[in-house]
PDB file of N, CA and C in Angstrom:
ATOM      1  N   UNK Y 200     100.516 106.917  71.732  1.00  0.00           N
ATOM      2  CA  UNK Y 200     100.082 108.266  72.263  1.00  0.00           C
ATOM      3  C   UNK Y 200     100.759 108.082  73.671  1.00  0.00           C
ATOM      4  N   UNK Y 201     101.335 109.140  73.931  1.00  0.00           N
ATOM      5  CA  UNK Y 201     102.123 109.248  75.436  1.00  0.00           C
ATOM      6  C   UNK Y 201     101.335 110.553  76.173  1.00  0.00           C
ATOM      7  N   UNK Y 202     101.406 110.322  77.485  1.00  0.00           N
ATOM      8  CA  UNK Y 202     100.865 111.471  78.188  1.00  0.00           C
ATOM      9  C   UNK Y 202     101.892 112.075  79.271  1.00  0.00           C
ATOM     10  N   UNK Y 203     101.864 113.074  79.653  1.00  0.00           N
ATOM     11  CA  UNK Y 203     102.955 113.623  80.455  1.00  0.00           C
ATOM     12  C   UNK Y 203     101.895 114.402  81.631  1.00  0.00           C
ATOM     13  N   UNK Y 204     102.531 114.378  82.969  1.00  0.00           N
ATOM     14  CA  UNK Y 204     102.027 114.865  84.109  1.00  0.00           C
ATOM     15  C   UNK Y 204     103.074 115.448  84.895  1.00  0.00           C
ATOM     16  N   UNK Y 205     102.786 116.831  85.259  1.00  0.00           N
ATOM     17  CA  UNK Y 205     103.620 117.579  85.692  1.00  0.00           C
ATOM     18  C   UNK Y 205     103.013 118.782  86.539  1.00  0.00           C
ATOM     19  N   UNK Y 206     103.698 119.328  87.393  1.00  0.00           N
ATOM     20  CA  UNK Y 206     103.392 120.053  88.733  1.00  0.00           C
ATOM     21  C   UNK Y 206     104.028 121.495  88.128  1.00  0.00           C
ATOM     22  N   UNK Y 207     103.134 122.482  88.289  1.00  0.00           N
ATOM     23  CA  UNK Y 207     103.476 123.840  88.221  1.00  0.00           C
ATOM     24  C   UNK Y 207     104.314 124.450  89.359  1.00  0.00           C
ATOM     25  N   UNK Y 208     105.647 124.035  89.144  1.00  0.00           N
ATOM     26  CA  UNK Y 208     106.499 124.398  90.459  1.00  0.00           C
ATOM     27  C   UNK Y 208     107.724 124.938  89.800  1.00  0.00           C
ATOM     28  N   UNK Y 209     108.717 125.564  90.266  1.00  0.00           N
ATOM     29  CA  UNK Y 209     110.056 125.947  89.811  1.00  0.00           C
ATOM     30  C   UNK Y 209     110.973 124.762  89.108  1.00  0.00           C
ATOM     31  N   UNK Y 210     110.621 123.562  90.045  1.00  0.00           N
ATOM     32  CA  UNK Y 210     111.343 122.135  89.578  1.00  0.00           C
ATOM     33  C   UNK Y 210     110.419 121.294  89.254  1.00  0.00           C
ATOM     34  N   UNK Y 211     109.957 121.230  87.700  1.00  0.00           N
ATOM     35  CA  UNK Y 211     108.820 120.822  87.359  1.00  0.00           C
ATOM     36  C   UNK Y 211     108.692 119.323  87.281  1.00  0.00           C
ATOM     37  N   UNK Y 212     109.598 118.446  87.684  1.00  0.00           N
ATOM     38  CA  UNK Y 212     109.149 116.994  87.848  1.00  0.00           C
ATOM     39  C   UNK Y 212     108.333 116.234  86.762  1.00  0.00           C
ATOM     40  N   UNK Y 213     108.420 116.501  85.524  1.00  0.00           N
ATOM     41  CA  UNK Y 213     107.435 116.044  84.631  1.00  0.00           C
ATOM     42  C   UNK Y 213     107.694 114.430  84.475  1.00  0.00           C
ATOM     43  N   UNK Y 214     106.764 113.745  84.408  1.00  0.00           N
ATOM     44  CA  UNK Y 214     106.641 112.349  83.996  1.00  0.00           C
ATOM     45  C   UNK Y 214     106.133 111.975  82.663  1.00  0.00           C
ATOM     46  N   UNK Y 215     106.548 111.180  81.895  1.00  0.00           N
ATOM     47  CA  UNK Y 215     105.792 110.774  80.583  1.00  0.00           C
ATOM     48  C   UNK Y 215     105.551 109.232  80.851  1.00  0.00           C
ATOM     49  N   UNK Y 216     104.265 108.964  80.602  1.00  0.00           N
ATOM     50  CA  UNK Y 216     103.785 107.758  80.457  1.00  0.00           C
ATOM     51  C   UNK Y 216     103.159 107.265  79.279  1.00  0.00           C
ATOM     52  N   UNK Y 217     103.252 105.771  79.063  1.00  0.00           N
ATOM     53  CA  UNK Y 217     102.654 105.345  77.847  1.00  0.00           C
ATOM     54  C   UNK Y 217     101.319 105.097  77.866  1.00  0.00           C
ATOM     55  N   UNK Y 218     100.650 105.000  78.832  1.00  0.00           N
ATOM     56  CA  UNK Y 218      99.229 104.727  78.998  1.00  0.00           C
ATOM     57  C   UNK Y 218      98.480 106.061  79.743  1.00  0.00           C
ATOM     58  N   UNK Y 219      97.183 106.273  79.309  1.00  0.00           N
ATOM     59  CA  UNK Y 219      96.583 107.084  80.140  1.00  0.00           C
ATOM     60  C   UNK Y 219      96.234 106.534  81.567  1.00  0.00           C
ATOM     61  N   UNK Y 220      96.025 105.259  81.640  1.00  0.00           N
ATOM     62  CA  UNK Y 220      95.653 104.920  83.194  1.00  0.00           C
ATOM     63  C   UNK Y 220      96.951 105.146  84.079  1.00  0.00           C
ATOM     64  N   UNK Y 221      98.214 104.881  83.457  1.00  0.00           N
ATOM     65  CA  UNK Y 221      99.221 105.330  84.458  1.00  0.00           C
ATOM     66  C   UNK Y 221      99.437 106.715  84.773  1.00  0.00           C
ATOM     67  N   UNK Y 222      98.977 107.425  83.717  1.00  0.00           N
ATOM     68  CA  UNK Y 222      99.284 108.954  83.805  1.00  0.00           C
ATOM     69  C   UNK Y 222      97.953 109.499  84.757  1.00  0.00           C
ATOM     70  N   UNK Y 223      96.880 109.060  84.655  1.00  0.00           N
ATOM     71  CA  UNK Y 223      95.773 109.296  85.453  1.00  0.00           C
ATOM     72  C   UNK Y 223      96.094 109.076  87.007  1.00  0.00           C
ATOM     73  N   UNK Y 224      96.674 107.692  87.138  1.00  0.00           N
ATOM     74  CA  UNK Y 224      97.133 107.417  88.446  1.00  0.00           C
ATOM     75  C   UNK Y 224      98.112 108.417  89.191  1.00  0.00           C
ATOM     76  N   UNK Y 225      98.960 108.765  88.406  1.00  0.00           N
ATOM     77  CA  UNK Y 225      99.997 109.648  89.105  1.00  0.00           C
ATOM     78  C   UNK Y 225      99.268 111.101  89.338  1.00  0.00           C
ATOM     79  N   UNK Y 226      98.637 111.553  88.191  1.00  0.00           N
ATOM     80  CA  UNK Y 226      97.957 112.853  88.419  1.00  0.00           C
ATOM     81  C   UNK Y 226      97.087 112.849  89.695  1.00  0.00           C
ATOM     82  N   UNK Y 227      96.191 111.629  89.846  1.00  0.00           N
ATOM     83  CA  UNK Y 227      95.260 111.523  91.053  1.00  0.00           C
ATOM     84  C   UNK Y 227      96.312 111.569  92.316  1.00  0.00           C
ATOM     85  N   UNK Y 228      97.393 110.894  92.408  1.00  0.00           N
ATOM     86  CA  UNK Y 228      98.187 111.019  93.489  1.00  0.00           C
ATOM     87  C   UNK Y 228      98.784 112.389  93.707  1.00  0.00           C
ATOM     88  N   UNK Y 229      99.177 113.049  92.695  1.00  0.00           N
ATOM     89  CA  UNK Y 229      99.514 114.641  92.928  1.00  0.00           C
ATOM     90  C   UNK Y 229      98.421 115.491  93.566  1.00  0.00           C
ATOM     91  N   UNK Y 230      97.146 115.365  93.016  1.00  0.00           N
ATOM     92  CA  UNK Y 230      96.279 116.201  93.424  1.00  0.00           C
ATOM     93  C   UNK Y 230      95.381 115.838  94.644  1.00  0.00           C
ATOM     94  N   UNK Y 231      95.673 114.661  95.207  1.00  0.00           N
ATOM     95  CA  UNK Y 231      95.240 114.220  96.538  1.00  0.00           C
ATOM     96  C   UNK Y 231      96.035 114.126  97.563  1.00  0.00           C
ATOM     97  N   UNK Y 232      97.418 114.063  97.460  1.00  0.00           N
ATOM     98  CA  UNK Y 232      98.337 113.757  98.230  1.00  0.00           C
ATOM     99  C   UNK Y 232      98.668 115.247  99.241  1.00  0.00           C
ATOM    100  N   UNK Y 233      98.388 115.269 100.359  1.00  0.00           N
ATOM    101  CA  UNK Y 233      98.428 116.566 101.241  1.00  0.00           C
ATOM    102  C   UNK Y 233      99.655 117.345 101.002  1.00  0.00           C
ATOM    103  N   UNK Y 234     100.809 116.459 100.563  1.00  0.00           N
ATOM    104  CA  UNK Y 234     102.153 117.344 100.767  1.00  0.00           C
ATOM    105  C   UNK Y 234     102.297 117.939  99.281  1.00  0.00           C
ATOM    106  N   UNK Y 235     101.534 117.588  98.186  1.00  0.00           N
ATOM    107  CA  UNK Y 235     101.707 118.107  96.944  1.00  0.00           C
ATOM    108  C   UNK Y 235     100.466 118.889  96.466  1.00  0.00           C
ATOM    109  N   UNK Y 236      99.327 118.936  97.189  1.00  0.00           N
ATOM    110  CA  UNK Y 236      98.296 119.514  96.582  1.00  0.00           C
ATOM    111  C   UNK Y 236      97.936 120.927  96.530  1.00  0.00           C
ATOM    112  N   UNK Y 237      99.044 121.581  97.118  1.00  0.00           N
ATOM    113  CA  UNK Y 237      98.939 123.160  96.935  1.00  0.00           C
ATOM    114  C   UNK Y 237      99.786 123.534  95.774  1.00  0.00           C
ATOM    115  N   UNK Y 238     100.212 122.673  94.925  1.00  0.00           N
ATOM    116  CA  UNK Y 238     100.906 122.960  93.519  1.00  0.00           C
ATOM    117  C   UNK Y 238     100.007 122.615  92.491  1.00  0.00           C
ATOM    118  N   UNK Y 239      99.691 123.208  91.647  1.00  0.00           N
ATOM    119  CA  UNK Y 239      99.025 122.988  90.343  1.00  0.00           C
ATOM    120  C   UNK Y 239      99.653 121.838  89.623  1.00  0.00           C
ATOM    121  N   UNK Y 240      98.669 120.922  89.226  1.00  0.00           N
ATOM    122  CA  UNK Y 240      99.174 119.525  88.527  1.00  0.00           C
ATOM    123  C   UNK Y 240      98.454 119.497  87.068  1.00  0.00           C
ATOM    124  N   UNK Y 241      99.016 119.182  86.168  1.00  0.00           N
ATOM    125  CA  UNK Y 241      98.526 118.874  84.674  1.00  0.00           C
ATOM    126  C   UNK Y 241      98.617 117.491  84.165  1.00  0.00           C
ATOM    127  N   UNK Y 242      97.654 117.031  83.528  1.00  0.00           N
ATOM    128  CA  UNK Y 242      97.824 115.737  82.837  1.00  0.00           C
ATOM    129  C   UNK Y 242      97.683 116.088  81.184  1.00  0.00           C
ATOM    130  N   UNK Y 243      98.421 115.938  80.353  1.00  0.00           N
ATOM    131  CA  UNK Y 243      98.612 116.428  79.094  1.00  0.00           C
ATOM    132  C   UNK Y 243      98.857 115.331  78.054  1.00  0.00           C
ATOM    133  N   UNK Y 244      98.328 115.267  76.984  1.00  0.00           N
ATOM    134  CA  UNK Y 244      98.906 114.686  75.751  1.00  0.00           C
ATOM    135  C   UNK Y 244      99.852 114.921  75.168  1.00  0.00           C
ATOM    136  N   UNK Y 245     101.026 114.199  74.994  1.00  0.00           N
ATOM    137  CA  UNK Y 245     102.299 114.613  74.270  1.00  0.00           C
ATOM    138  C   UNK Y 245     102.134 114.598  72.759  1.00  0.00           C
ATOM    139  N   UNK Y 246     102.065 115.786  72.176  1.00  0.00           N
ATOM    140  CA  UNK Y 246     102.052 115.681  70.806  1.00  0.00           C
ATOM    141  C   UNK Y 246     103.225 115.688  69.910  1.00  0.00           C
ATOM    142  N   UNK Y 247     104.371 115.989  70.613  1.00  0.00           N
ATOM    143  CA  UNK Y 247     105.699 115.858  70.019  1.00  0.00           C
ATOM    144  C   UNK Y 247     106.793 115.494  71.031  1.00  0.00           C
ATOM    145  N   UNK Y 248     107.809 115.094  70.643  1.00  0.00           N
ATOM    146  CA  UNK Y 248     108.959 114.629  71.550  1.00  0.00           C
ATOM    147  C   UNK Y 248     110.255 114.819  70.919  1.00  0.00           C
ATOM    148  N   UNK Y 249     111.340 115.654  71.761  1.00  0.00           N
ATOM    149  CA  UNK Y 249     112.585 115.941  71.260  1.00  0.00           C
ATOM    150  C   UNK Y 249     113.407 115.403  72.422  1.00  0.00           C
ATOM    151  N   UNK Y 250     114.474 114.265  71.930  1.00  0.00           N
ATOM    152  CA  UNK Y 250     115.153 114.023  73.066  1.00  0.00           C
ATOM    153  C   UNK Y 250     116.795 114.496  72.772  1.00  0.00           C
ATOM    154  N   UNK Y 251     117.126 115.427  73.524  1.00  0.00           N
ATOM    155  CA  UNK Y 251     118.757 115.859  73.073  1.00  0.00           C
ATOM    156  C   UNK Y 251     119.632 114.826  73.132  1.00  0.00           C
ATOM    157  N   UNK Y 252     120.672 115.184  72.470  1.00  0.00           N
ATOM    158  CA  UNK Y 252     121.863 114.056  72.458  1.00  0.00           C
ATOM    159  C   UNK Y 252     122.789 114.365  73.425  1.00  0.00           C
TER     160      UNK Y 252
END
C-alpha cells in the first residue's frame, strides 16, 4: 500500500510514500509549518497508480 500527501494549491506538489509513517511525517510538517499552513493538505491511500510513458 502507498500513501499520497498533497496540498490544495494550483501547483499540487504531491508526494507518494511507501509507508504511512513517512506520509504522516510529511503531512504533519505541512500542517504545522507556518509558511504552508494556510493551504489545505491531504493524506490519502493510493488505490491505483498510472505512470505515463
